[in-house]
CSV table of C-alpha atoms and ligand atoms in Angstrom, one decimal:
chain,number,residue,atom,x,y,z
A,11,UNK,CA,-169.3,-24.6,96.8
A,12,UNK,CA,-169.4,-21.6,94.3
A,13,UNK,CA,-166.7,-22.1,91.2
A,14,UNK,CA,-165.4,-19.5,91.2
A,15,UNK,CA,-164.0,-19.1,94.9
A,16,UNK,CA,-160.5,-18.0,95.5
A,17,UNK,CA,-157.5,-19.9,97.5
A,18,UNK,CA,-154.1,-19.4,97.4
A,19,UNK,CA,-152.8,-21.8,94.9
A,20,UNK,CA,-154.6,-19.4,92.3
A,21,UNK,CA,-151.8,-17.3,90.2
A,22,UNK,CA,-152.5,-13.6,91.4
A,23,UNK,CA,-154.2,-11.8,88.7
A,24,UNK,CA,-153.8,-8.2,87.9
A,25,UNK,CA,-156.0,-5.4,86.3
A,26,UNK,CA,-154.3,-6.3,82.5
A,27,UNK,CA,-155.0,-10.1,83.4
A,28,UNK,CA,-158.5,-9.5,83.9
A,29,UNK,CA,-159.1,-7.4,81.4
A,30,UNK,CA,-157.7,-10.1,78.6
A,31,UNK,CA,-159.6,-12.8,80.7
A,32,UNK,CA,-162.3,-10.5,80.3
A,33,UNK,CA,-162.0,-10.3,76.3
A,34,UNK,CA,-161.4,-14.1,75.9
A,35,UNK,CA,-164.5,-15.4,77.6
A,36,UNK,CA,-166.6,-12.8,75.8
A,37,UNK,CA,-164.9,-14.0,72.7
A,38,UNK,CA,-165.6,-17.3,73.3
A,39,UNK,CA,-168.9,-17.2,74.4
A,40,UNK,CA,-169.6,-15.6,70.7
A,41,UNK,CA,-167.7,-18.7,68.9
A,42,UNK,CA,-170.1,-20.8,71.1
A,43,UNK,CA,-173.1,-19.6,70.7
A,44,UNK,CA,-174.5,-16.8,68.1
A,45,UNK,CA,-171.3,-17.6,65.7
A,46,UNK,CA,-171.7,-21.4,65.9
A,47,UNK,CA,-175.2,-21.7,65.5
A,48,UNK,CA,-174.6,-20.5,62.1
A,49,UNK,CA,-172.7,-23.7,61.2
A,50,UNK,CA,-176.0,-25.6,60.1
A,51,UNK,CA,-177.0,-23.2,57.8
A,52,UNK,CA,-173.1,-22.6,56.5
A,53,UNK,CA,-173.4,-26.4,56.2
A,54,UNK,CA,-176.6,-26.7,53.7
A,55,UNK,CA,-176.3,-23.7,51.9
A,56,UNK,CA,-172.6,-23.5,51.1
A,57,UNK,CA,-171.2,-26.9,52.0
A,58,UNK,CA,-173.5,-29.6,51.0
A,59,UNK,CA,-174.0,-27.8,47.4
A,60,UNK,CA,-170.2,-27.7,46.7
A,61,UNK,CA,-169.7,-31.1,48.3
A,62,UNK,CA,-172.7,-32.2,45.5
A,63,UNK,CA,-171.1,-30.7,42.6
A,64,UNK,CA,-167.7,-31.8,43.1
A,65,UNK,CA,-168.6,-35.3,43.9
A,66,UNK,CA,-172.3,-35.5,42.3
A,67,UNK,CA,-174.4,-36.5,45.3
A,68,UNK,CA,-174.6,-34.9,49.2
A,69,UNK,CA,-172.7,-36.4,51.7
A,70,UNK,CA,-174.0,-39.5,53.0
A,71,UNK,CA,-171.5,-39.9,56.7
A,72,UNK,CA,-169.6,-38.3,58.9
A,73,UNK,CA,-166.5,-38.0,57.0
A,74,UNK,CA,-168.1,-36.5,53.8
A,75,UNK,CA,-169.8,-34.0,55.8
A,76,UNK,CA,-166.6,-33.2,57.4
A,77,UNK,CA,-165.5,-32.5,53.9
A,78,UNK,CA,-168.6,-30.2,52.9
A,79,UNK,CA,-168.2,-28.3,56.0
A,80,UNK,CA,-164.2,-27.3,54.8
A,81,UNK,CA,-166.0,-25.8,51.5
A,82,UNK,CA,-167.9,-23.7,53.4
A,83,UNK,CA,-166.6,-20.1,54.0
A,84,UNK,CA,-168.3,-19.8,57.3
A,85,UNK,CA,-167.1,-23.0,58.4
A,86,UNK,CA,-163.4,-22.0,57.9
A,87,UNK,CA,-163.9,-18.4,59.2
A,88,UNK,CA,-165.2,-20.1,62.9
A,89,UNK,CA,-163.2,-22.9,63.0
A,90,UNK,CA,-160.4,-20.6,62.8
A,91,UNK,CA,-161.6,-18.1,65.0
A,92,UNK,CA,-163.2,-21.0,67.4
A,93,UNK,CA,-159.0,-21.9,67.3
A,94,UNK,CA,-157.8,-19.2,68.3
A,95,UNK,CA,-159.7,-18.1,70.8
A,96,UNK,CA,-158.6,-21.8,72.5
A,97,UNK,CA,-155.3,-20.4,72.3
A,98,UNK,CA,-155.7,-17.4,73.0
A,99,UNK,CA,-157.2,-18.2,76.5
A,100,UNK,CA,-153.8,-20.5,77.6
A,101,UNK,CA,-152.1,-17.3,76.6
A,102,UNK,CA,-154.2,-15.0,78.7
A,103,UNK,CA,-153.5,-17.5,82.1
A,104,UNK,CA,-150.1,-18.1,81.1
A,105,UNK,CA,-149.0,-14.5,82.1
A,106,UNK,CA,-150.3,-14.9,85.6
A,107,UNK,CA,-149.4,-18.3,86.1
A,108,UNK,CA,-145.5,-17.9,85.4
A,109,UNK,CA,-145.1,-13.7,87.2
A,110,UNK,CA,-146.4,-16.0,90.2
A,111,UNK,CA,-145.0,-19.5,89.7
A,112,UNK,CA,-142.3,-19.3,92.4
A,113,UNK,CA,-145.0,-18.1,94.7
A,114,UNK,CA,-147.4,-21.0,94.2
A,115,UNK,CA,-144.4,-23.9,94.4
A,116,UNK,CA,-143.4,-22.3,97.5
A,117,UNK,CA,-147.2,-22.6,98.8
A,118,UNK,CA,-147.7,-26.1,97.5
A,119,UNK,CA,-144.0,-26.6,99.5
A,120,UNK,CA,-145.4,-25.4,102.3
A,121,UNK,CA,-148.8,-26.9,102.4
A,122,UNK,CA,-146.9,-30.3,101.6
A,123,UNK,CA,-145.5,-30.8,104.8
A,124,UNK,CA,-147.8,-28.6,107.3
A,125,UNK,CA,-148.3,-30.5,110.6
A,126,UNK,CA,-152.2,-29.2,109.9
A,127,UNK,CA,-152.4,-30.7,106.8
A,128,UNK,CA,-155.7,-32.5,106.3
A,129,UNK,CA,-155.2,-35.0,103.1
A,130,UNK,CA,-152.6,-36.6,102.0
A,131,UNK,CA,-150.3,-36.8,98.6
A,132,UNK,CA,-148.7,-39.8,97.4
A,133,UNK,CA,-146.5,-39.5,94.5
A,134,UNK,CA,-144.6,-42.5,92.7
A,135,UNK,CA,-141.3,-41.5,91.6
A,136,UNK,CA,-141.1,-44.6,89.4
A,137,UNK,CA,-144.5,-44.0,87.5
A,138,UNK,CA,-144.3,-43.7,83.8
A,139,UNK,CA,-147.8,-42.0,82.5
A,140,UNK,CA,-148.8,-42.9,79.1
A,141,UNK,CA,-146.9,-40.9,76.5
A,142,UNK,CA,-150.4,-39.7,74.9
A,143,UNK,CA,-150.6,-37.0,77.7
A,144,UNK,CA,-146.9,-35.4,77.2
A,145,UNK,CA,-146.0,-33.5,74.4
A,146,UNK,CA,-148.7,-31.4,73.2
A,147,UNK,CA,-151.5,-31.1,75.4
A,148,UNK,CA,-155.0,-32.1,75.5
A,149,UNK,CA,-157.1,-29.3,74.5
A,150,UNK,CA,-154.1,-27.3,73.7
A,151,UNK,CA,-153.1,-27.0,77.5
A,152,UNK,CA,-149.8,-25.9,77.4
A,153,UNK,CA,-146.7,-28.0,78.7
A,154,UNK,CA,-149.4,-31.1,78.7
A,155,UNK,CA,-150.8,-32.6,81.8
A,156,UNK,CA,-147.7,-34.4,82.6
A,157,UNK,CA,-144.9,-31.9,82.1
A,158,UNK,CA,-140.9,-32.4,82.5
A,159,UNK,CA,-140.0,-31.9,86.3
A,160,UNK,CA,-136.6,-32.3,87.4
A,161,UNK,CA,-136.7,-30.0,90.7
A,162,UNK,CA,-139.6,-32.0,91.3
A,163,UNK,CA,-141.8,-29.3,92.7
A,164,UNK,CA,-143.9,-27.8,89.8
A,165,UNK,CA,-147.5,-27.3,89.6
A,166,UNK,CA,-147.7,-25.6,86.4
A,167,UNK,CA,-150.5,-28.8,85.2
A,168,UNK,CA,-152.7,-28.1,87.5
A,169,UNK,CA,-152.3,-24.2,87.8
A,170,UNK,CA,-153.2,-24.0,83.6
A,171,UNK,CA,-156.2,-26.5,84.1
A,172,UNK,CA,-157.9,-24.6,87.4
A,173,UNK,CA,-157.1,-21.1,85.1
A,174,UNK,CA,-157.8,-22.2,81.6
A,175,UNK,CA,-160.4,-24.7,82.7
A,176,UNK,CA,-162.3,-21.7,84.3
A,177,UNK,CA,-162.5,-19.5,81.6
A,178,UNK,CA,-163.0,-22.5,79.0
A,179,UNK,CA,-166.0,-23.9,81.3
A,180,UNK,CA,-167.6,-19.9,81.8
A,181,UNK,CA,-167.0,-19.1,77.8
A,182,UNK,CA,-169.2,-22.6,76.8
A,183,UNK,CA,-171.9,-21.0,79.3
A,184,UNK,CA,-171.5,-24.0,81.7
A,185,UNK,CA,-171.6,-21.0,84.9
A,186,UNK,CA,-170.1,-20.6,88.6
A,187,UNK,CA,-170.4,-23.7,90.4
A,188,UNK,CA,-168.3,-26.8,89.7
A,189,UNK,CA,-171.4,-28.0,88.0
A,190,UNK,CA,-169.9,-32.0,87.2
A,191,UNK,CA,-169.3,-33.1,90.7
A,192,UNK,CA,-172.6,-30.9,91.6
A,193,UNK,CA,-174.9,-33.0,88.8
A,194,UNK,CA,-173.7,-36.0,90.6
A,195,UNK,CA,-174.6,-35.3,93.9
A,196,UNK,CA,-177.6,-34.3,92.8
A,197,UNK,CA,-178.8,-37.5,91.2
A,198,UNK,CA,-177.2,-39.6,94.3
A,199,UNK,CA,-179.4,-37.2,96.6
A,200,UNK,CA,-182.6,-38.4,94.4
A,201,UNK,CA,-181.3,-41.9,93.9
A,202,UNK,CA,-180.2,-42.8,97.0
A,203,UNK,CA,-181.4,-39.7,99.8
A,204,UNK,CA,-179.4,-39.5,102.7
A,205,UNK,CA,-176.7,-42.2,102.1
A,206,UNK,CA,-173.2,-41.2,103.6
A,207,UNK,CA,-170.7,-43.3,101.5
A,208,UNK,CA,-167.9,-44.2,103.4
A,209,UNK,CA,-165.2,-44.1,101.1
A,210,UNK,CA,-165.0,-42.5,98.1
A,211,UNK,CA,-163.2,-42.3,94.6
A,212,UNK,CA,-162.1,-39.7,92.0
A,213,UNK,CA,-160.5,-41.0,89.2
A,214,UNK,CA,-158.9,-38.4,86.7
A,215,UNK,CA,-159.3,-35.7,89.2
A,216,UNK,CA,-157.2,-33.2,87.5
A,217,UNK,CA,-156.8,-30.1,89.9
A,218,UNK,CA,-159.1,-31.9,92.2
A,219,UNK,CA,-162.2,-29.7,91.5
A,220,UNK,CA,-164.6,-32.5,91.8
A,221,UNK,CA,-162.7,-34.3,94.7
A,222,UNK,CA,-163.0,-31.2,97.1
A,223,UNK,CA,-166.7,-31.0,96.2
A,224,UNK,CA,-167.2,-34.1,97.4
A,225,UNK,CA,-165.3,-34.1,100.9
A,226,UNK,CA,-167.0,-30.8,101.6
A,227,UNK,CA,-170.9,-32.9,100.8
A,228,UNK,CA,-169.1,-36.4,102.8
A,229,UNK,CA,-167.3,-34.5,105.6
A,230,UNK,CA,-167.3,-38.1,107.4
A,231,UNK,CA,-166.0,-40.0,104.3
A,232,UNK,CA,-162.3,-41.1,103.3
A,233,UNK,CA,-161.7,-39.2,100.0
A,234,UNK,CA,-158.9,-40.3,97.6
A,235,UNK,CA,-158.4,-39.1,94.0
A,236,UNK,CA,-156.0,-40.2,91.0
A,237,UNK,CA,-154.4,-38.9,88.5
A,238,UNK,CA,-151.2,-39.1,86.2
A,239,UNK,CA,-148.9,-36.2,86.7
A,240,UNK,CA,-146.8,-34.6,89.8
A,241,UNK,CA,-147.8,-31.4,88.8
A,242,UNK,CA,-151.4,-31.9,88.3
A,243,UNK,CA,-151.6,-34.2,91.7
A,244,UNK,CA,-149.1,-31.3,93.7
A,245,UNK,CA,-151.6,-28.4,93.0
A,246,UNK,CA,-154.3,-30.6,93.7
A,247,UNK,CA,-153.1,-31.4,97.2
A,248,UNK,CA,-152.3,-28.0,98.0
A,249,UNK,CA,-155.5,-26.4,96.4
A,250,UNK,CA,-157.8,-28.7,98.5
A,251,UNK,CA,-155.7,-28.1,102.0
A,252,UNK,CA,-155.7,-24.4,101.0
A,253,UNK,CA,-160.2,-24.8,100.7
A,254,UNK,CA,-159.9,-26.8,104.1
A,255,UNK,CA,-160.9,-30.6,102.8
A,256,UNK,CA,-159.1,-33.6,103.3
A,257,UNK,CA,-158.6,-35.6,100.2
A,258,UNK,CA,-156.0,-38.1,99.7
A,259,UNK,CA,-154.7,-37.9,96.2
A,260,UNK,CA,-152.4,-40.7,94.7
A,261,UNK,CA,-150.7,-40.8,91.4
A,262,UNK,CA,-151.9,-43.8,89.7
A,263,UNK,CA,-153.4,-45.1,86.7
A,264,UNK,CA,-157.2,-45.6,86.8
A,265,UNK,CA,-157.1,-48.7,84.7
A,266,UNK,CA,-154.4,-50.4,87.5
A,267,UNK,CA,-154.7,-49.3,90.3
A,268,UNK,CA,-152.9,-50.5,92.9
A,269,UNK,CA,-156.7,-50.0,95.7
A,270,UNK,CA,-157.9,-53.5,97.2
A,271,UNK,CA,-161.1,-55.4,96.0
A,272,UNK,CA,-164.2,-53.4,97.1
A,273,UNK,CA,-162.6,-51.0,98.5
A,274,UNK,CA,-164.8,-48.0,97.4
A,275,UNK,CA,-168.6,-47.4,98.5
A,276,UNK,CA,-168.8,-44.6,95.6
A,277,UNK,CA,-166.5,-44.5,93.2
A,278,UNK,CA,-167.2,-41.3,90.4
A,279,UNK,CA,-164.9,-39.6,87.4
A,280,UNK,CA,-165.5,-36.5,85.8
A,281,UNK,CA,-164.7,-35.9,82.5
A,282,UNK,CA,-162.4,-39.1,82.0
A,283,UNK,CA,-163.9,-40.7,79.7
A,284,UNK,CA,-163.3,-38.5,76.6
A,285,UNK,CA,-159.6,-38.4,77.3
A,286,UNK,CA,-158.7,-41.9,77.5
A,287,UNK,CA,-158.5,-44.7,74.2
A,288,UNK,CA,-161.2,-46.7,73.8
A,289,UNK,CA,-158.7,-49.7,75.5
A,290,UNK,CA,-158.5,-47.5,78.4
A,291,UNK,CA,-162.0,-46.7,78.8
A,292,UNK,CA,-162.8,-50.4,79.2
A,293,UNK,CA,-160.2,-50.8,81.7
A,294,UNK,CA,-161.0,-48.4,84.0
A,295,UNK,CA,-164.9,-49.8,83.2
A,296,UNK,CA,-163.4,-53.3,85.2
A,297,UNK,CA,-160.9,-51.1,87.5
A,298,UNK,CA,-164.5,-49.3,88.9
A,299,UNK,CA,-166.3,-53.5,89.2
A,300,UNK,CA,-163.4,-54.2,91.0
A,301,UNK,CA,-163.2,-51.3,93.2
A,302,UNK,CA,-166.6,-51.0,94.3
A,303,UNK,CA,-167.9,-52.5,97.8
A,304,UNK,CA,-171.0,-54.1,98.0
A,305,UNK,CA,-173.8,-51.8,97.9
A,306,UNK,CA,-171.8,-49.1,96.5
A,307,UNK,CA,-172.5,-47.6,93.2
A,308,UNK,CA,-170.2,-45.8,90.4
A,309,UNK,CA,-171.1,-42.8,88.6
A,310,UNK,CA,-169.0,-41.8,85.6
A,311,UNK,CA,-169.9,-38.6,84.3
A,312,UNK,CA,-168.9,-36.7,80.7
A,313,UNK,CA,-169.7,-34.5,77.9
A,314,UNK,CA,-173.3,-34.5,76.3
A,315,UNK,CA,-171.7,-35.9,73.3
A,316,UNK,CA,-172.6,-39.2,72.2
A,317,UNK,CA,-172.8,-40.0,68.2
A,318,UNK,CA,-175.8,-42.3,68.7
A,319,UNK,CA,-178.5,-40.1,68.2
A,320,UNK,CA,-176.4,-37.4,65.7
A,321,UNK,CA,-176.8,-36.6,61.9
A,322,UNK,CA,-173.9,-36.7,60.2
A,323,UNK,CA,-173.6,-33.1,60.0
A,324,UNK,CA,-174.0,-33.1,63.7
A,325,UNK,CA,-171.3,-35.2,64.2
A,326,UNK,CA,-169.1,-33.7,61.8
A,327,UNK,CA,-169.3,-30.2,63.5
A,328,UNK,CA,-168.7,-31.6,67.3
A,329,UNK,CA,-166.2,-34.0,65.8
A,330,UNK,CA,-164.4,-30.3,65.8
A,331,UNK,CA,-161.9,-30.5,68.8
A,332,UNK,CA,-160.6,-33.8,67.6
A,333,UNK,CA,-158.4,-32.5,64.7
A,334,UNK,CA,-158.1,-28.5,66.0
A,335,UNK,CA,-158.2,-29.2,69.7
A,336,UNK,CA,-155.9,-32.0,70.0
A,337,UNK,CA,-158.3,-34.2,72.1
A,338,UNK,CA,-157.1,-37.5,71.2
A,339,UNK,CA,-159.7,-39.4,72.4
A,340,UNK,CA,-162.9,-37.4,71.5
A,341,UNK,CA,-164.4,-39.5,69.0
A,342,UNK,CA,-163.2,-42.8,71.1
A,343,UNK,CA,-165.8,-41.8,73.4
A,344,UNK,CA,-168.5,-40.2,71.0
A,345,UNK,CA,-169.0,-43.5,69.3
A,346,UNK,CA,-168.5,-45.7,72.3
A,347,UNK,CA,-171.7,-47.6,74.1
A,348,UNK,CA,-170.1,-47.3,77.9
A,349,UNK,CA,-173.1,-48.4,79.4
A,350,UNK,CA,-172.5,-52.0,77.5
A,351,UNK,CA,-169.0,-51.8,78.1
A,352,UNK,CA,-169.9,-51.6,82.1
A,353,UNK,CA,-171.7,-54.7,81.8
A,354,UNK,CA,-169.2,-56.2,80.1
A,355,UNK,CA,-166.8,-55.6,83.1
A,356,UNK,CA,-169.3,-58.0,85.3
A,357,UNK,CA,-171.9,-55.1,86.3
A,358,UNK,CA,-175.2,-56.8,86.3
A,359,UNK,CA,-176.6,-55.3,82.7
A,360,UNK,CA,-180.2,-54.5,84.5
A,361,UNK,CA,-178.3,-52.6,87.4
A,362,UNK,CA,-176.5,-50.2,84.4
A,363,UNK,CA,-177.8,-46.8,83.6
A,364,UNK,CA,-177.1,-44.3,81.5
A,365,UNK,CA,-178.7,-41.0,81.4
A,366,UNK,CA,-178.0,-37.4,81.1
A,367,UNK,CA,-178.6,-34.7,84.0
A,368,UNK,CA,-179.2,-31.1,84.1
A,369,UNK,CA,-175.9,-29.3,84.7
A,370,UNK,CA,-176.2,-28.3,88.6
A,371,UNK,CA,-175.0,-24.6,87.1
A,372,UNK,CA,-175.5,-23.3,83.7
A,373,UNK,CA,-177.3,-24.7,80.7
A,374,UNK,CA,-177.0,-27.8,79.4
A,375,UNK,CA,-176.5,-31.3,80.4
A,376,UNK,CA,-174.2,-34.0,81.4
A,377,UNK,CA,-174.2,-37.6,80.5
A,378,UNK,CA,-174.0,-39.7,83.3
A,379,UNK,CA,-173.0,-44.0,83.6
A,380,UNK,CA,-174.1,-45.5,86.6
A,381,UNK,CA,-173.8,-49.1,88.1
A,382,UNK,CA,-174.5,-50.6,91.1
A,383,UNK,CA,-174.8,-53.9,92.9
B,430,LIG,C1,-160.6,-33.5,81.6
B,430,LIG,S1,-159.5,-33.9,82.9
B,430,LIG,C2,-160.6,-34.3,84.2
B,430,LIG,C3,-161.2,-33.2,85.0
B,430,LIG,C4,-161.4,-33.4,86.4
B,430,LIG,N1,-162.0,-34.7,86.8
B,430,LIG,C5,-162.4,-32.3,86.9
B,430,LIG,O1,-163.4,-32.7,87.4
B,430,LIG,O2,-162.1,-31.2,86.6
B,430,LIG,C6,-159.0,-35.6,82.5
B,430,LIG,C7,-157.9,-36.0,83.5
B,430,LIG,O3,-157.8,-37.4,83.4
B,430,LIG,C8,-156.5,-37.8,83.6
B,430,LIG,N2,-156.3,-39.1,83.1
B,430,LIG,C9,-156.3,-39.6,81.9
B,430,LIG,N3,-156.1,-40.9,81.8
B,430,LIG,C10,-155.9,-41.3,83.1
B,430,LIG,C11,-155.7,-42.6,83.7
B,430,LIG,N4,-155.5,-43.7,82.9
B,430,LIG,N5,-155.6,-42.6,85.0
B,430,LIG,C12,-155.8,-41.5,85.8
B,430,LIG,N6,-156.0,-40.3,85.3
B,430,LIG,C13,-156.1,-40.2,83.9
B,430,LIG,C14,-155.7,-36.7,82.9
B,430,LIG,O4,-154.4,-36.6,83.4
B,430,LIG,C15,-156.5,-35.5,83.2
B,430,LIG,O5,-156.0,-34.8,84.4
């Protein structure tokens, strides 16, 4: 599964498109790498001094070295260009997205009630998401993951997170393949060779990304995947019978769901874990205990971000996207111990592991929680 295959739920993107597409990744992959590496330095040589002489020692935590880094120069000057270029990029898929908008509710229409349709959506006209993902969205996404729909056939959520989410994933280096549910399957082919689950979870699929990935790898599996929004779960639908996999998608909360006891042999999130509180985190921790059938196994997977380990300086500088990037819940998850919290939903604490994988595309790694029976 190569990321960045085409379908028809994908806005239509013309030679302008592209070319500022083009510009923003190559921006970003600058405010990534060559400009951001010069944060440490910007950090000692401009913003511990000042932080020393104004308060008359170097900062000692996280929150001090936050303040050094804003009386650094260099600091301010990529943090503001880091900022725009996250805008910028919402701009540069926003063009395509609406010129073709009609076009891609019309397919989603269509694949929605297609006698050859292969998965199934279930909305719930009654659900009320959580008000933390309306209003201005996470990571800047435009009209939020949950936006306003009273024609009740929009797809904008998940049309902006396929689009945005491809150019933000490509301009951090991360590469072509949808590397998350990839690392996964890797590890379960090492940990567990040759086992077929039978049915599988995706909680907090998103655009369904992940979910596809692993209905194409468990062709004989049942493959269901939740998520908050119409919008988001519309596109989803229509994106994965567009690529030919059946996955069922549901909107539901991952920390209620409304799924029988031990339902799922392999339940798996991607990326979930940074956007939820701490409160929900825990929840969906005993949701996944719950869920699981004997002998099945639960893999959350997330950002290589964890505070543990991290200087304060360290943390000060990833601690970035929580106050320019509107991620609510980063620093929920960058000080949280999810392995422990696992156990503390009734996983047996020896059968909890934590560890972090090689990307299955691109440099880097993920972290991964896994427990099983
Ligand atoms: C970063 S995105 C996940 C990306 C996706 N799994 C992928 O692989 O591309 C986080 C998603 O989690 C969803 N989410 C947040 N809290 C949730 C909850 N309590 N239940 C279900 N989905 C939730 C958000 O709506 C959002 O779509």
């Amino acid at each position: 599964m190569v990321y960045h295959l085409t379908h028809d739920m994908l806005a239509r993107q013309n030679g302008e498109d592209s070319a500022r597409a083009r510009f923003v990744l190559a921006l970003k992959r600058q405010v990534a790498g060559p400009l951001r590496s010069g944060n440490g330095l910007a950090y000692r040589t401009e913003g511990v001094p000042a932080f020393a002489a104004a308060q008359g020692a170097a900062p000692a935590n996280r929150a001090e070295a936050l303040e050094a880094f804003s009386m650094s120069r260099f600091w301010r000057y990529w943090s503001a260009i880091n900022r725009s270029s996250q805008e910028l990029m919402w701009t540069a898929v926003a063009e395509p997205i609406y010129r073709d908008q009609v076009r891609l509710e019309a397919e989603a229409q269509r694949r929605m009630v297609a006698p050859t349709r292969k998965g199934g959506l279930h909305l719930d006209p009654d659900f009320e998401p959580d008000p933390a993902y309306t209003g201005v969205g996470i990571h800047l996404q435009p009209h939020s993951y949950v936006p306003e729909d009273p024609q009740g056939r929009d797809v904008l959520a998940g049309a902006y997170y396929e689009m945005g989410g491809r150019l933000y994933s490509m301009g951090q280096g991360i590469g072509a393949r949808e590397s998350k549910a990839g690392s996964v399957l890797d590890f379960l082919a090492e940990d567990r060779p040759g086992w077929m689950p039978k049915r599988v979870l995706d909680m907090g699929c998103s655009a369904g990304g992940a979910s596809v990935v692993y209905a194409e790898e468990f062709p004989e599996a049942e493959v269901h995947a939740i998520d908050l929004g119409s919008s988001m779960l519309r596109y989803a639908f229509a994106r994965a019978e567009c690529l030919g996999h059946p996955v069922h998608f549901h909107q539901m909360d991952a920390t209620r769901t409304s799924f029988p006891d031990g339902r799922f042999d392999l339940v798996v999130s991607h990326n979930l874990l940074h956007e939820i509180s701490s409160d929900g985190r825990r929840a969906v921790a005993r949701e996944s205990r719950r869920l699981l059938a004997p002998g099945g196994i639960v893999v959350h997977q997330d950002i290589d971000l964890l505070f543990a380990h991290k200087t304060p300086w360290q943390q000060a500088e990833r601690a970035w996207d929580r106050y320019h990037n509107h991620e609510l819940f980063w620093l929920d998850y960058a000080e949280c111990d999810f392995g422990k919290e696992l156990a503390e939903a009734g996983f047996i604490p020896e059968r909890v592991r934590t560890a972090k994988v090689r990307r299955s595309a691109g440099p880097g790694k993920w972290q991964i929680f896994v427990a099983d029976d």
